[in-house]
Amino acid sequence: MELKMFYGKKVRIISMNGKKFQGKVTDYFYPEDNEPEMESIAIDDIFSGNAVEFPESDIKSIEIIS
């Protein structure tokens, strides 16, 4: 999915279960750093105020917002 390109950007994510998240991507994790091996990102979600990690398999859609 090329999640690395979203690092440092403000994004809107819809998870596979339909929940919406929005915030700045603060971390990128390489596939070899995860089990199972898939890339993931973490954002500071503006709705909950929490950091949330998203493996690529949990992302239904992601878009850069301004």
Short mmCIF file of N, CA and C in Angstrom, two decimals:
data_model
loop_
_atom_site.label_atom_id
_atom_site.label_comp_id
_atom_site.label_asym_id
_atom_site.label_seq_id
_atom_site.Cartn_x
_atom_site.Cartn_y
_atom_site.Cartn_z
N MET A 1 0.82 -1.20 0.00
CA MET A 1 0.00 0.00 0.00
C MET A 1 0.86 1.27 0.00
N GLU A 2 2.16 1.15 0.25
CA GLU A 2 3.06 2.32 0.25
C GLU A 2 2.70 3.32 1.35
N LEU A 3 2.55 2.84 2.57
CA LEU A 3 2.18 3.71 3.67
C LEU A 3 3.27 4.72 4.02
N LYS A 4 4.52 4.42 3.64
CA LYS A 4 5.63 5.33 3.95
C LYS A 4 5.40 6.73 3.38
N MET A 5 4.70 6.82 2.25
CA MET A 5 4.48 8.12 1.61
C MET A 5 3.59 9.05 2.43
N PHE A 6 2.89 8.51 3.43
CA PHE A 6 2.00 9.32 4.26
C PHE A 6 2.69 9.87 5.51
N TYR A 7 3.94 9.45 5.77
CA TYR A 7 4.66 9.90 6.97
C TYR A 7 4.76 11.42 7.01
N GLY A 8 4.37 12.01 8.14
CA GLY A 8 4.44 13.45 8.32
C GLY A 8 3.27 14.23 7.74
N LYS A 9 2.35 13.53 7.09
CA LYS A 9 1.20 14.17 6.46
C LYS A 9 -0.04 14.06 7.36
N LYS A 10 -0.99 14.97 7.17
CA LYS A 10 -2.27 14.90 7.84
C LYS A 10 -3.18 14.04 6.97
N VAL A 11 -3.79 13.01 7.55
CA VAL A 11 -4.58 12.05 6.78
C VAL A 11 -5.94 11.81 7.40
N ARG A 12 -6.83 11.28 6.57
CA ARG A 12 -8.14 10.78 7.01
C ARG A 12 -8.13 9.30 6.67
N ILE A 13 -8.42 8.47 7.66
CA ILE A 13 -8.42 7.01 7.48
C ILE A 13 -9.80 6.48 7.80
N ILE A 14 -10.27 5.57 6.97
CA ILE A 14 -11.46 4.78 7.28
C ILE A 14 -10.97 3.35 7.46
N SER A 15 -11.23 2.81 8.65
CA SER A 15 -10.77 1.46 8.95
C SER A 15 -11.70 0.44 8.31
N MET A 16 -11.27 -0.80 8.30
CA MET A 16 -12.06 -1.87 7.69
C MET A 16 -13.42 -2.04 8.38
N ASN A 17 -13.52 -1.64 9.65
CA ASN A 17 -14.82 -1.75 10.33
C ASN A 17 -15.65 -0.48 10.21
N GLY A 18 -15.19 0.48 9.37
CA GLY A 18 -15.97 1.67 9.07
C GLY A 18 -15.72 2.88 9.97
N LYS A 19 -14.87 2.74 10.98
CA LYS A 19 -14.59 3.88 11.86
C LYS A 19 -13.69 4.88 11.14
N LYS A 20 -13.88 6.18 11.46
CA LYS A 20 -13.11 7.25 10.83
C LYS A 20 -12.10 7.82 11.82
N PHE A 21 -10.92 8.08 11.31
CA PHE A 21 -9.84 8.65 12.10
C PHE A 21 -9.21 9.76 11.28
N GLN A 22 -8.63 10.74 11.98
CA GLN A 22 -7.99 11.84 11.28
C GLN A 22 -6.86 12.37 12.15
N GLY A 23 -5.73 12.65 11.53
CA GLY A 23 -4.61 13.21 12.27
C GLY A 23 -3.33 13.12 11.48
N LYS A 24 -2.24 13.53 12.11
CA LYS A 24 -0.92 13.52 11.47
C LYS A 24 -0.26 12.17 11.69
N VAL A 25 0.33 11.64 10.60
CA VAL A 25 1.07 10.38 10.70
C VAL A 25 2.39 10.67 11.39
N THR A 26 2.58 10.08 12.57
CA THR A 26 3.76 10.36 13.39
C THR A 26 4.80 9.25 13.35
N ASP A 27 4.41 8.05 12.93
CA ASP A 27 5.34 6.92 12.87
C ASP A 27 5.04 6.04 11.67
N TYR A 28 6.11 5.45 11.15
CA TYR A 28 5.99 4.44 10.08
C TYR A 28 6.76 3.22 10.56
N PHE A 29 6.18 2.04 10.39
CA PHE A 29 6.82 0.80 10.80
C PHE A 29 7.01 -0.10 9.58
N TYR A 30 8.24 -0.51 9.34
CA TYR A 30 8.57 -1.38 8.21
C TYR A 30 7.96 -2.76 8.42
N PRO A 31 7.66 -3.46 7.32
CA PRO A 31 7.05 -4.80 7.43
C PRO A 31 7.84 -5.75 8.33
N GLU A 32 9.18 -5.71 8.23
CA GLU A 32 9.99 -6.64 9.02
C GLU A 32 9.97 -6.32 10.52
N ASP A 33 9.42 -5.16 10.88
CA ASP A 33 9.29 -4.79 12.30
C ASP A 33 7.99 -5.30 12.90
N ASN A 34 7.10 -5.86 12.11
CA ASN A 34 5.79 -6.31 12.56
C ASN A 34 5.63 -7.81 12.38
N GLU A 35 4.72 -8.38 13.15
CA GLU A 35 4.37 -9.80 13.03
C GLU A 35 2.86 -9.90 12.91
N PRO A 36 2.27 -10.31 11.83
CA PRO A 36 2.94 -10.74 10.60
C PRO A 36 3.56 -9.56 9.86
N GLU A 37 4.43 -9.86 8.92
CA GLU A 37 5.18 -8.83 8.22
C GLU A 37 4.29 -8.00 7.29
N MET A 38 3.88 -6.85 7.80
CA MET A 38 3.16 -5.88 6.98
C MET A 38 3.46 -4.50 7.54
N GLU A 39 3.51 -3.52 6.64
CA GLU A 39 3.82 -2.17 7.11
C GLU A 39 2.64 -1.61 7.90
N SER A 40 2.93 -0.61 8.74
CA SER A 40 1.88 0.05 9.50
C SER A 40 2.30 1.49 9.77
N ILE A 41 1.32 2.30 10.12
CA ILE A 41 1.56 3.69 10.49
C ILE A 41 0.82 3.98 11.80
N ALA A 42 1.23 5.05 12.45
CA ALA A 42 0.52 5.52 13.64
C ALA A 42 0.18 6.99 13.44
N ILE A 43 -0.99 7.36 13.90
CA ILE A 43 -1.41 8.77 13.82
C ILE A 43 -1.82 9.25 15.21
N ASP A 44 -1.75 10.57 15.40
CA ASP A 44 -2.34 11.20 16.57
C ASP A 44 -3.75 11.59 16.16
N ASP A 45 -4.72 10.78 16.58
CA ASP A 45 -6.11 10.96 16.17
C ASP A 45 -6.72 12.19 16.85
N ILE A 46 -7.25 13.12 16.05
CA ILE A 46 -7.83 14.35 16.61
C ILE A 46 -9.17 14.10 17.28
N PHE A 47 -9.85 13.01 16.93
CA PHE A 47 -11.16 12.73 17.52
C PHE A 47 -11.04 12.18 18.93
N SER A 48 -10.09 11.27 19.15
CA SER A 48 -9.94 10.64 20.46
C SER A 48 -8.81 11.25 21.29
N GLY A 49 -7.86 11.93 20.62
CA GLY A 49 -6.70 12.47 21.32
C GLY A 49 -5.63 11.43 21.61
N ASN A 50 -5.81 10.23 21.06
CA ASN A 50 -4.87 9.13 21.29
C ASN A 50 -4.05 8.82 20.05
N ALA A 51 -2.90 8.19 20.27
CA ALA A 51 -2.12 7.64 19.16
C ALA A 51 -2.76 6.32 18.77
N VAL A 52 -2.94 6.11 17.46
CA VAL A 52 -3.58 4.89 16.97
C VAL A 52 -2.70 4.30 15.87
N GLU A 53 -2.41 2.99 15.97
CA GLU A 53 -1.60 2.32 14.95
C GLU A 53 -2.51 1.57 13.99
N PHE A 54 -2.16 1.63 12.71
CA PHE A 54 -2.94 0.97 11.66
C PHE A 54 -2.05 0.07 10.82
N PRO A 55 -2.17 -1.26 10.96
CA PRO A 55 -1.53 -2.14 9.99
C PRO A 55 -2.24 -1.95 8.65
N GLU A 56 -1.51 -2.17 7.56
CA GLU A 56 -2.12 -1.92 6.24
C GLU A 56 -3.40 -2.72 6.03
N SER A 57 -3.52 -3.88 6.65
CA SER A 57 -4.72 -4.71 6.48
C SER A 57 -5.95 -4.13 7.16
N ASP A 58 -5.77 -3.16 8.07
CA ASP A 58 -6.89 -2.53 8.77
C ASP A 58 -7.37 -1.25 8.11
N ILE A 59 -6.72 -0.85 7.00
CA ILE A 59 -7.06 0.41 6.35
C ILE A 59 -7.93 0.14 5.11
N LYS A 60 -9.16 0.61 5.17
CA LYS A 60 -10.05 0.51 4.00
C LYS A 60 -9.73 1.61 3.01
N SER A 61 -9.53 2.86 3.52
CA SER A 61 -9.12 3.96 2.65
C SER A 61 -8.30 4.96 3.46
N ILE A 62 -7.41 5.65 2.76
CA ILE A 62 -6.59 6.67 3.39
C ILE A 62 -6.39 7.79 2.38
N GLU A 63 -6.50 9.03 2.85
CA GLU A 63 -6.29 10.16 1.95
C GLU A 63 -5.58 11.28 2.70
N ILE A 64 -4.77 12.03 1.98
CA ILE A 64 -4.08 13.18 2.53
C ILE A 64 -5.05 14.35 2.53
N ILE A 65 -5.10 15.06 3.65
CA ILE A 65 -5.95 16.25 3.75
C ILE A 65 -5.09 17.43 4.13
N SER A 66 -5.61 18.63 3.94
CA SER A 66 -4.82 19.83 4.28
C SER A 66 -5.33 20.50 5.52
#
